[in-house]
Amino acid sequence: MYMESKERPPTCPACPKAEGKRFISLDAIFGLKRWRKSGYSDNPPRHGVTYFMQQGEVDEFVGKYSCRAVNTSAFCSNFQAGDHLRSKTRTTKVDETGVFGAVCRHEVPVKFFSLKKGERLGNAVHLLKFLLDTKPEGQEMYVLYDIACKLQAHLKRATDPQILGFLELIKFAIPAFHVYGHKPDCQTRFSPRRLRGFCLSDGEQVERLWSFLRKFASITKEMTPSNRVDALTDALLHYSRRMCRNLATLLVHRYQRAQGLQAAALKELDDITVPDEQDGSAFSLSDIRQWMVEEEDMPPPTGVTGADLTDAEVYALKLKAYYQLRKEYEQECRSDSSVASAIPLLLRKLKSLDAELRCMEQGKHRWEESSPAYQSALSRNPKRHEKRHLLKLHTLCVDRWMLITLKQKYADGQAIAKLLVAQIKTATTRLRKALEDYNQGMLGCLGPSHCILRF
């Protein structure tokens, strides 16, 4: 005989029930899969939607939800999470690949559902939609997610007005530990330690829940869908009651830690606002606040990829490459020692460049090498080239400096310190390569008179 459980999940006593700030941590776990061979159940879960959402509604939304294809290199890191094309389909032997869910800042579970494939952006959008539909009016929502940078960029391109409106209702950040896996520019824009309103929330609450639920992986993978949901719901109910019982101790510990950090921060501010012994200069709190405002209003670096070039300058650069390639092709054809495979390769490149130029010309006459318009467009490129590369070098230097400064806060053996050391090495390599490219480019434009920059 089937009997549905009437038990309601415990709600977090510390989270605001009306106006106020609510902090939610999102993530997925792929250790809680379910084998397809485990069969199916005709009855729904006994716990109903206590913690797990209606799986049919989730599958319908994610199946219909369209993620517009984007260039993954535009994001801070090439994460597989959130990538619709690369989200792992798994084999036909696995029916449910994992669980996606939300936890409040006090580590009390909120809502979950099973994953059929990989971690797609549609999963996070569906859960955010549910959270916004059920939140009280006037309540502010702060969401921490491993790929919040990618999710926010995706929401900005949404065509649905409701989904586009998420950006006005939700503030996004990346959990404090995961943010070190992102590029420095992303760390400055999405670290909860640098964003207003996130306070000392680390966003890692859901990771601690996954650590508890992994103990059930060996039994839930052999269950039917309904029994699996019931077993995980029982585990979540136990975890919720335990967290609610220990909430007073947790809040006292966090309050004492916040007081200690506040005292340390005030001491550091007092130290940097002391006038210099030599010239008497000093930073004031108003200067620091002004820097914070300028940093928030500062647009992301532009002009690094050449997007600021005019159409005529882009055309002139391609035309210059075409003329140089044509000369190289003619020399190979006249040379007796030319490699047989080199001539067809040069010819293919020449034809490809010629096709690009014809598209840009749209039937207009092609500039000759002696053309004044061609020479004028080329003459403007060295200055733009120098400005573009100097901006890139500045960005890389700031990124490296920020990583070195962060590294000084952690002991050498800590996991975060190891991540930072790896990022510093990568940043150093990129800076050296950018310096080499800058010197070679300016040497070609300005000749030997150009001043060489050294690391």
GROMACS .gro file of C-alpha atoms in nm:
model
  455
    1MET     CA    1   0.000   0.000   0.000
    2TYR     CA    2   0.139   0.340  -0.103
    3MET     CA    3   0.139   0.615   0.162
    4GLU     CA    4   0.279   0.961   0.098
    5SER     CA    5   0.482   1.124   0.375
    6LYS     CA    6   0.335   1.448   0.514
    7GLU     CA    7   0.657   1.557   0.682
    8ARG     CA    8   0.765   1.911   0.600
    9PRO     CA    9   1.134   2.000   0.577
   10PRO     CA   10   1.280   2.218   0.849
   11THR     CA   11   1.338   2.575   0.734
   12CYS     CA   12   1.646   2.770   0.833
   13PRO     CA   13   1.564   2.975   1.146
   14ALA     CA   14   1.835   3.231   1.066
   15CYS     CA   15   1.746   3.312   0.703
   16PRO     CA   16   1.509   3.610   0.655
   17LYS     CA   17   1.143   3.517   0.605
   18ALA     CA   18   1.049   3.856   0.459
   19GLU     CA   19   1.276   4.149   0.381
   20GLY     CA   20   1.650   4.106   0.414
   21LYS     CA   21   1.940   3.932   0.243
   22ARG     CA   22   1.929   3.565   0.155
   23PHE     CA   23   2.248   3.387   0.049
   24ILE     CA   24   2.221   3.073  -0.166
   25SER     CA   25   2.501   2.842  -0.281
   26LEU     CA   26   2.445   2.637  -0.600
   27ASP     CA   27   2.639   2.336  -0.725
   28ALA     CA   28   2.613   1.987  -0.874
   29ILE     CA   29   2.750   1.653  -0.758
   30PHE     CA   30   2.818   1.371  -1.005
   31GLY     CA   31   2.896   1.106  -0.746
   32LEU     CA   32   2.526   1.031  -0.691
   33LYS     CA   33   2.445   0.861  -1.019
   34ARG     CA   34   2.182   0.590  -1.076
   35TRP     CA   35   2.216   0.287  -1.302
   36ARG     CA   36   1.951   0.241  -1.568
   37LYS     CA   37   1.944  -0.134  -1.496
   38SER     CA   38   1.809  -0.058  -1.146
   39GLY     CA   39   1.460  -0.032  -1.294
   40TYR     CA   40   1.170   0.207  -1.242
   41SER     CA   41   0.885   0.255  -0.999
   42ASP     CA   42   0.518   0.316  -1.075
   43ASN     CA   43   0.470   0.513  -0.754
   44PRO     CA   44   0.606   0.865  -0.698
   45PRO     CA   45   0.846   0.933  -0.408
   46ARG     CA   46   0.681   0.905  -0.066
   47HIS     CA   47   0.838   1.234   0.037
   48GLY     CA   48   0.688   1.406  -0.266
   49VAL     CA   49   0.852   1.743  -0.328
   50THR     CA   50   0.986   1.784   0.026
   51TYR     CA   51   1.331   1.858  -0.113
   52PHE     CA   52   1.335   1.725  -0.469
   53MET     CA   53   1.144   1.910  -0.741
   54GLN     CA   54   0.911   1.735  -0.985
   55GLN     CA   55   1.162   1.565  -1.214
   56GLY     CA   56   0.926   1.573  -1.513
   57GLU     CA   57   0.901   1.952  -1.497
   58VAL     CA   58   1.279   1.983  -1.465
   59ASP     CA   59   1.345   1.756  -1.764
   60GLU     CA   60   1.089   1.942  -1.975
   61PHE     CA   61   1.240   2.283  -1.894
   62VAL     CA   62   1.603   2.180  -1.947
   63GLY     CA   63   1.514   1.991  -2.266
   64LYS     CA   64   1.344   2.293  -2.420
   65TYR     CA   65   1.588   2.550  -2.282
   66SER     CA   66   1.822   2.678  -2.548
   67CYS     CA   67   2.176   2.795  -2.465
   68ARG     CA   68   2.308   3.016  -2.740
   69ALA     CA   69   2.650   2.906  -2.857
   70VAL     CA   70   2.928   3.133  -2.742
   71ASN     CA   71   3.305   3.144  -2.769
   72THR     CA   72   3.430   2.965  -2.458
   73SER     CA   73   3.764   3.145  -2.475
   74ALA     CA   74   3.582   3.467  -2.389
   75PHE     CA   75   3.523   3.339  -2.037
   76CYS     CA   76   3.775   3.337  -1.756
   77SER     CA   77   3.836   2.962  -1.783
   78ASN     CA   78   3.734   2.689  -2.022
   79PHE     CA   79   3.509   2.506  -1.775
   80GLN     CA   80   3.307   2.206  -1.884
   81ALA     CA   81   3.037   2.299  -1.633
   82GLY     CA   82   2.764   2.495  -1.805
   83ASP     CA   83   2.879   2.400  -2.156
   84HIS     CA   84   2.581   2.258  -2.343
   85LEU     CA   85   2.797   2.101  -2.614
   86ARG     CA   86   3.050   1.944  -2.380
   87SER     CA   87   2.823   1.852  -2.089
   88LYS     CA   88   2.879   1.482  -2.050
   89THR     CA   89   2.604   1.267  -2.192
   90ARG     CA   90   2.750   0.959  -2.021
   91THR     CA   91   2.668   0.610  -2.143
   92THR     CA   92   2.330   0.448  -2.184
   93LYS     CA   93   2.403   0.253  -1.864
   94VAL     CA   94   2.353   0.563  -1.647
   95ASP     CA   95   2.001   0.705  -1.615
   96GLU     CA   96   2.070   0.987  -1.369
   97THR     CA   97   2.419   1.136  -1.366
   98GLY     CA   98   2.402   1.335  -1.042
   99VAL     CA   99   2.217   1.592  -0.832
  100PHE     CA  100   2.193   1.970  -0.863
  101GLY     CA  101   2.085   2.176  -0.564
  102ALA     CA  102   2.091   2.482  -0.341
  103VAL     CA  103   2.195   2.538   0.021
  104CYS     CA  104   2.154   2.852   0.233
  105ARG     CA  105   2.449   3.028   0.399
  106HIS     CA  106   2.370   2.850   0.728
  107GLU     CA  107   2.418   2.512   0.552
  108VAL     CA  108   2.049   2.416   0.558
  109PRO     CA  109   1.938   2.239   0.234
  110VAL     CA  110   1.688   2.428   0.015
  111LYS     CA  111   1.594   2.248  -0.310
  112PHE     CA  112   1.732   1.977  -0.540
  113PHE     CA  113   1.667   1.776  -0.856
  114SER     CA  114   1.838   1.495  -1.046
  115LEU     CA  115   2.057   1.553  -1.352
  116LYS     CA  116   2.007   1.352  -1.669
  117LYS     CA  117   2.324   1.474  -1.841
  118GLY     CA  118   2.600   1.714  -1.745
  119GLU     CA  119   2.594   2.042  -1.556
  120ARG     CA  120   2.419   2.276  -1.798
  121LEU     CA  121   2.328   2.640  -1.757
  122GLY     CA  122   1.962   2.547  -1.796
  123ASN     CA  123   1.980   2.361  -1.463
  124ALA     CA  124   2.089   2.673  -1.275
  125VAL     CA  125   1.834   2.890  -1.459
  126HIS     CA  126   1.548   2.654  -1.364
  127LEU     CA  127   1.648   2.649  -0.997
  128LEU     CA  128   1.691   3.028  -0.989
  129LYS     CA  129   1.347   3.066  -1.144
  130PHE     CA  130   1.197   2.853  -0.865
  131LEU     CA  131   1.381   3.047  -0.593
  132LEU     CA  132   1.268   3.382  -0.731
  133ASP     CA  133   0.907   3.265  -0.771
  134THR     CA  134   0.894   3.156  -0.405
  135LYS     CA  135   1.089   3.439  -0.241
  136PRO     CA  136   0.902   3.707  -0.043
  137GLU     CA  137   0.869   4.050  -0.200
  138GLY     CA  138   1.145   4.287  -0.098
  139GLN     CA  139   1.395   4.012  -0.018
  140GLU     CA  140   1.743   4.045  -0.172
  141MET     CA  141   1.906   3.733  -0.314
  142TYR     CA  142   2.280   3.668  -0.330
  143VAL     CA  143   2.387   3.358  -0.526
  144LEU     CA  144   2.729   3.192  -0.518
  145TYR     CA  145   2.803   2.947  -0.799
  146ASP     CA  146   3.126   2.792  -0.932
  147ILE     CA  147   3.069   2.938  -1.280
  148ALA     CA  148   2.878   3.252  -1.184
  149CYS     CA  149   3.083   3.447  -1.439
  150LYS     CA  150   2.961   3.221  -1.720
  151LEU     CA  151   2.604   3.216  -1.589
  152GLN     CA  152   2.586   3.595  -1.566
  153ALA     CA  153   2.723   3.636  -1.919
  154HIS     CA  154   2.462   3.385  -2.038
  155LEU     CA  155   2.176   3.570  -1.864
  156LYS     CA  156   2.281   3.897  -2.031
  157ARG     CA  157   2.213   3.735  -2.370
  158ALA     CA  158   1.876   3.586  -2.268
  159THR     CA  159   1.583   3.658  -2.499
  160ASP     CA  160   1.317   3.576  -2.238
  161PRO     CA  161   1.236   3.899  -2.047
  162GLN     CA  162   1.176   3.705  -1.724
  163ILE     CA  163   1.517   3.535  -1.738
  164LEU     CA  164   1.685   3.860  -1.842
  165GLY     CA  165   1.531   4.018  -1.531
  166PHE     CA  166   1.728   3.779  -1.307
  167LEU     CA  167   2.023   4.019  -1.329
  168GLU     CA  168   1.823   4.290  -1.151
  169LEU     CA  169   1.702   4.055  -0.876
  170ILE     CA  170   2.016   3.850  -0.808
  171LYS     CA  171   2.376   3.939  -0.726
  172PHE     CA  172   2.628   3.674  -0.835
  173ALA     CA  173   2.966   3.569  -0.695
  174ILE     CA  174   3.201   3.271  -0.713
  175PRO     CA  175   3.270   3.073  -0.392
  176ALA     CA  176   3.579   3.187  -0.204
  177PHE     CA  177   3.786   2.874  -0.275
  178HIS     CA  178   3.672   2.809  -0.633
  179VAL     CA  179   3.742   3.169  -0.738
  180TYR     CA  180   4.117   3.093  -0.735
  181GLY     CA  181   4.061   2.861  -1.030
  182HIS     CA  182   3.952   3.161  -1.238
  183LYS     CA  183   4.160   3.423  -1.413
  184PRO     CA  184   4.268   3.728  -1.211
  185ASP     CA  185   4.028   3.961  -1.390
  186CYS     CA  186   3.742   3.728  -1.299
  187GLN     CA  187   3.864   3.708  -0.939
  188THR     CA  188   3.842   4.086  -0.902
  189ARG     CA  189   3.489   4.096  -1.046
  190PHE     CA  190   3.335   3.789  -0.879
  191SER     CA  191   3.523   3.721  -0.555
  192PRO     CA  192   3.283   3.744  -0.256
  193ARG     CA  193   3.566   3.915  -0.065
  194ARG     CA  194   3.561   4.207  -0.310
  195LEU     CA  195   3.189   4.243  -0.384
  196ARG     CA  196   2.959   4.458  -0.176
  197GLY     CA  197   2.695   4.275   0.025
  198PHE     CA  198   2.848   3.925   0.034
  199CYS     CA  199   3.029   3.993   0.364
  200LEU     CA  200   3.216   3.682   0.484
  201SER     CA  201   3.001   3.426   0.301
  202ASP     CA  202   3.236   3.172   0.141
  203GLY     CA  203   2.975   2.992  -0.072
  204GLU     CA  204   3.124   2.650   0.007
  205GLN     CA  205   2.826   2.530   0.215
  206VAL     CA  206   2.699   2.307  -0.063
  207GLU     CA  207   3.039   2.136  -0.089
  208ARG     CA  208   3.013   2.034   0.276
  209LEU     CA  209   2.668   1.890   0.207
  210TRP     CA  210   2.803   1.689  -0.088
  211SER     CA  211   3.070   1.546   0.141
  212PHE     CA  212   2.791   1.411   0.363
  213LEU     CA  213   2.574   1.279   0.076
  214ARG     CA  214   2.860   1.093  -0.096
  215LYS     CA  215   2.829   0.828   0.175
  216PHE     CA  216   2.497   0.721   0.018
  217ALA     CA  217   2.631   0.686  -0.338
  218SER     CA  218   2.693   0.310  -0.321
  219ILE     CA  219   2.331   0.231  -0.228
  220THR     CA  220   2.133   0.497  -0.417
  221LYS     CA  221   2.287   0.402  -0.753
  222GLU     CA  222   2.112   0.062  -0.731
  223MET     CA  223   1.766   0.205  -0.642
  224THR     CA  224   1.464   0.296  -0.850
  225PRO     CA  225   1.415   0.671  -0.911
  226SER     CA  226   1.148   0.707  -0.641
  227ASN     CA  227   1.339   0.509  -0.379
  228ARG     CA  228   1.655   0.704  -0.459
  229VAL     CA  229   1.477   1.035  -0.404
  230ASP     CA  230   1.328   0.907  -0.077
  231ALA     CA  231   1.669   0.787   0.050
  232LEU     CA  232   1.837   1.117  -0.035
  233THR     CA  233   1.546   1.311   0.116
  234ASP     CA  234   1.581   1.116   0.442
  235ALA     CA  235   1.952   1.205   0.442
  236LEU     CA  236   1.873   1.572   0.376
  237LEU     CA  237   1.614   1.580   0.656
  238HIS     CA  238   1.869   1.439   0.899
  239TYR     CA  239   2.133   1.687   0.781
  240SER     CA  240   1.887   1.980   0.812
  241ARG     CA  241   1.789   1.889   1.169
  242ARG     CA  242   2.154   1.853   1.268
  243MET     CA  243   2.243   2.192   1.122
  244CYS     CA  244   1.944   2.359   1.291
  245ARG     CA  245   2.045   2.207   1.627
  246ASN     CA  246   2.400   2.334   1.588
  247LEU     CA  247   2.298   2.671   1.445
  248ALA     CA  248   2.349   2.867   1.768
  249THR     CA  249   2.706   2.739   1.804
  250LEU     CA  250   2.773   2.812   1.436
  251LEU     CA  251   2.645   3.169   1.460
  252VAL     CA  252   2.849   3.241   1.774
  253HIS     CA  253   3.163   3.105   1.607
  254ARG     CA  254   3.103   3.315   1.293
  255TYR     CA  255   3.031   3.626   1.500
  256GLN     CA  256   3.356   3.588   1.693
  257ARG     CA  257   3.548   3.530   1.370
  258ALA     CA  258   3.389   3.838   1.212
  259GLN     CA  259   3.489   4.049   1.513
  260GLY     CA  260   3.847   3.928   1.487
  261LEU     CA  261   3.866   4.000   1.115
  262GLN     CA  262   3.712   4.342   1.164
  263ALA     CA  263   3.971   4.431   1.429
  264ALA     CA  264   4.254   4.313   1.201
  265ALA     CA  265   4.114   4.511   0.906
  266LEU     CA  266   4.080   4.829   1.113
  267LYS     CA  267   4.441   4.791   1.230
  268GLU     CA  268   4.561   4.757   0.871
  269LEU     CA  269   4.364   5.068   0.773
  270ASP     CA  270   4.518   5.260   1.062
  271ASP     CA  271   4.866   5.149   0.952
  272ILE     CA  272   4.827   5.266   0.590
  273THR     CA  273   4.668   5.598   0.688
  274VAL     CA  274   4.970   5.700   0.902
  275PRO     CA  275   5.161   5.989   0.732
  276ASP     CA  276   5.491   5.897   0.569
  277GLU     CA  277   5.800   5.997   0.774
  278GLN     CA  278   5.976   6.153   0.474
  279ASP     CA  279   5.716   6.360   0.291
  280GLY     CA  280   5.422   6.344   0.534
  281SER     CA  281   5.185   6.201   0.269
  282ALA     CA  282   4.919   5.949   0.369
  283PHE     CA  283   4.618   5.771   0.228
  284SER     CA  284   4.281   5.858   0.375
  285LEU     CA  285   3.969   5.643   0.407
  286SER     CA  286   3.799   5.871   0.153
  287ASP     CA  287   4.077   5.787  -0.098
  288ILE     CA  288   4.019   5.415  -0.047
  289ARG     CA  289   3.643   5.454  -0.086
  290GLN     CA  290   3.700   5.651  -0.404
  291TRP     CA  291   3.923   5.375  -0.541
  292MET     CA  292   3.652   5.120  -0.466
  293VAL     CA  293   3.397   5.327  -0.658
  294GLU     CA  294   3.636   5.370  -0.952
  295GLU     CA  295   3.707   4.997  -0.958
  296GLU     CA  296   3.335   4.913  -0.970
  297ASP     CA  297   3.273   5.164  -1.249
  298MET     CA  298   3.582   5.066  -1.447
  299PRO     CA  299   3.486   4.886  -1.772
  300PRO     CA  300   3.667   4.564  -1.865
  301PRO     CA  301   3.987   4.613  -2.070
  302THR     CA  302   3.918   4.672  -2.439
  303GLY     CA  303   4.137   4.713  -2.739
  304VAL     CA  304   4.355   4.413  -2.653
  305THR     CA  305   4.241   4.202  -2.946
  306GLY     CA  306   4.242   4.474  -3.210
  307ALA     CA  307   3.867   4.537  -3.194
  308ASP     CA  308   3.936   4.915  -3.192
  309LEU     CA  309   4.083   4.915  -3.545
  310THR     CA  310   3.884   5.084  -3.820
  311ASP     CA  311   3.765   4.886  -4.123
  312ALA     CA  312   4.024   5.058  -4.340
  313GLU     CA  313   4.306   4.965  -4.102
  314VAL     CA  314   4.195   4.602  -4.081
  315TYR     CA  315   4.176   4.591  -4.460
  316ALA     CA  316   4.523   4.747  -4.491
  317LEU     CA  317   4.673   4.489  -4.254
  318LYS     CA  318   4.521   4.198  -4.447
  319LEU     CA  319   4.633   4.355  -4.774
  320LYS     CA  320   4.988   4.391  -4.640
  321ALA     CA  321   4.988   4.023  -4.545
  322TYR     CA  322   4.856   3.939  -4.894
  323TYR     CA  323   5.133   4.133  -5.070
  324GLN     CA  324   5.403   3.979  -4.849
  325LEU     CA  325   5.267   3.630  -4.912
  326ARG     CA  326   5.251   3.695  -5.286
  327LYS     CA  327   5.616   3.801  -5.290
  328GLU     CA  328   5.710   3.489  -5.096
  329TYR     CA  329   5.514   3.275  -5.343
  330GLU     CA  330   5.685   3.435  -5.642
  331GLN     CA  331   6.028   3.380  -5.486
  332GLU     CA  332   5.952   3.013  -5.423
  333CYS     CA  333   5.839   2.970  -5.783
  334ARG     CA  334   6.165   3.121  -5.914
  335SER     CA  335   6.390   2.936  -5.670
  336ASP     CA  336   6.558   2.613  -5.782
  337SER     CA  337   6.589   2.484  -5.425
  338SER     CA  338   6.227   2.531  -5.321
  339VAL     CA  339   6.046   2.248  -5.145
  340ALA     CA  340   5.782   2.086  -5.367
  341SER     CA  341   5.511   2.098  -5.096
  342ALA     CA  342   5.576   2.466  -5.011
  343ILE     CA  343   5.438   2.612  -5.334
  344PRO     CA  344   5.088   2.451  -5.314
  345LEU     CA  345   5.064   2.550  -4.947
  346LEU     CA  346   5.151   2.913  -5.022
  347LEU     CA  347   4.906   2.914  -5.310
  348ARG     CA  348   4.624   2.793  -5.086
  349LYS     CA  349   4.701   3.062  -4.829
  350LEU     CA  350   4.717   3.323  -5.105
  351LYS     CA  351   4.378   3.220  -5.242
  352SER     CA  352   4.225   3.223  -4.895
  353LEU     CA  353   4.353   3.575  -4.826
  354ASP     CA  354   4.237   3.690  -5.168
  355ALA     CA  355   3.885   3.560  -5.094
  356GLU     CA  356   3.877   3.749  -4.762
  357LEU     CA  357   3.992   4.069  -4.932
  358ARG     CA  358   3.727   4.038  -5.203
  359CYS     CA  359   3.456   4.010  -4.937
  360MET     CA  360   3.586   4.325  -4.768
  361GLU     CA  361   3.618   4.514  -5.096
  362GLN     CA  362   3.263   4.434  -5.215
  363GLY     CA  363   3.347   4.504  -5.577
  364LYS     CA  364   3.563   4.813  -5.511
  365HIS     CA  365   3.909   4.860  -5.660
  366ARG     CA  366   4.191   4.702  -5.460
  367TRP     CA  367   4.453   4.933  -5.316
  368GLU     CA  368   4.798   4.912  -5.472
  369GLU     CA  369   5.109   4.913  -5.253
  370SER     CA  370   5.184   5.266  -5.368
  371SER     CA  371   4.829   5.387  -5.302
  372PRO     CA  372   4.813   5.691  -5.063
  373ALA     CA  373   4.505   5.546  -4.891
  374TYR     CA  374   4.690   5.218  -4.829
  375GLN     CA  375   5.000   5.394  -4.693
  376SER     CA  376   4.789   5.624  -4.473
  377ALA     CA  377   4.598   5.333  -4.317
  378LEU     CA  378   4.923   5.146  -4.249
  379SER     CA  379   5.088   5.450  -4.092
  380ARG     CA  380   4.817   5.466  -3.825
  381ASN     CA  381   4.868   5.105  -3.721
  382PRO     CA  382   5.201   5.132  -3.531
  383LYS     CA  383   5.056   5.372  -3.273
  384ARG     CA  384   4.745   5.162  -3.231
  385HIS     CA  385   4.960   4.849  -3.213
  386GLU     CA  386   5.175   5.002  -2.939
  387LYS     CA  387   4.876   5.127  -2.740
  388ARG     CA  388   4.698   4.793  -2.768
  389HIS     CA  389   5.001   4.593  -2.655
  390LEU     CA  390   5.086   4.832  -2.372
  391LEU     CA  391   4.730   4.796  -2.241
  392LYS     CA  392   4.765   4.418  -2.257
  393LEU     CA  393   5.099   4.434  -2.074
  394HIS     CA  394   4.947   4.658  -1.807
  395THR     CA  395   4.658   4.415  -1.753
  396LEU     CA  396   4.896   4.117  -1.725
  397CYS     CA  397   5.122   4.305  -1.480
  398VAL     CA  398   4.827   4.398  -1.258
  399ASP     CA  399   4.701   4.037  -1.266
  400ARG     CA  400   5.043   3.903  -1.166
  401TRP     CA  401   5.085   4.161  -0.891
  402MET     CA  402   4.742   4.075  -0.748
  403LEU     CA  403   4.825   3.703  -0.740
  404ILE     CA  404   5.159   3.766  -0.567
  405THR     CA  405   4.986   3.985  -0.309
  406LEU     CA  406   4.726   3.715  -0.241
  407LYS     CA  407   4.996   3.449  -0.209
  408GLN     CA  408   5.156   3.640   0.078
  409LYS     CA  409   4.844   3.581   0.290
  410TYR     CA  410   4.873   3.200   0.287
  411ALA     CA  411   5.132   2.953   0.411
  412ASP     CA  412   5.325   2.758   0.148
  413GLY     CA  413   5.164   2.424   0.234
  414GLN     CA  414   4.801   2.535   0.200
  415ALA     CA  415   4.593   2.421  -0.096
  416ILE     CA  416   4.504   2.779  -0.190
  417ALA     CA  417   4.873   2.873  -0.184
  418LYS     CA  418   4.951   2.591  -0.428
  419LEU     CA  419   4.677   2.712  -0.663
  420LEU     CA  420   4.812   3.066  -0.645
  421VAL     CA  421   5.170   2.952  -0.715
  422ALA     CA  422   5.051   2.772  -1.028
  423GLN     CA  423   4.860   3.082  -1.139
  424ILE     CA  424   5.162   3.306  -1.075
  425LYS     CA  425   5.377   3.081  -1.296
  426THR     CA  426   5.114   3.095  -1.571
  427ALA     CA  427   5.082   3.473  -1.539
  428THR     CA  428   5.462   3.511  -1.556
  429THR     CA  429   5.480   3.299  -1.871
  430ARG     CA  430   5.202   3.500  -2.036
  431LEU     CA  431   5.372   3.828  -1.940
  432ARG     CA  432   5.707   3.717  -2.084
  433LYS     CA  433   5.536   3.606  -2.408
  434ALA     CA  434   5.345   3.937  -2.432
  435LEU     CA  435   5.672   4.130  -2.383
  436GLU     CA  436   5.838   3.929  -2.658
  437ASP     CA  437   5.546   3.990  -2.895
  438TYR     CA  438   5.547   4.361  -2.815
  439ASN     CA  439   5.920   4.400  -2.880
  440GLN     CA  440   5.907   4.203  -3.204
  441GLY     CA  441   5.600   4.393  -3.326
  442MET     CA  442   5.741   4.735  -3.247
  443LEU     CA  443   6.076   4.640  -3.398
  444GLY     CA  444   5.898   4.560  -3.722
  445CYS     CA  445   5.700   4.885  -3.714
  446LEU     CA  446   5.958   5.136  -3.586
  447GLY     CA  447   6.287   4.962  -3.659
  448PRO     CA  448   6.600   4.941  -3.441
  449SER     CA  449   6.524   5.283  -3.284
  450HIS     CA  450   6.248   5.126  -3.077
  451CYS     CA  451   6.322   5.096  -2.703
  452ILE     CA  452   6.324   4.729  -2.595
  453LEU     CA  453   6.119   4.641  -2.285
  454ARG     CA  454   6.264   4.379  -2.052
  455PHE     CA  455   6.106   4.169  -1.775
   0.00000   0.00000   0.00000
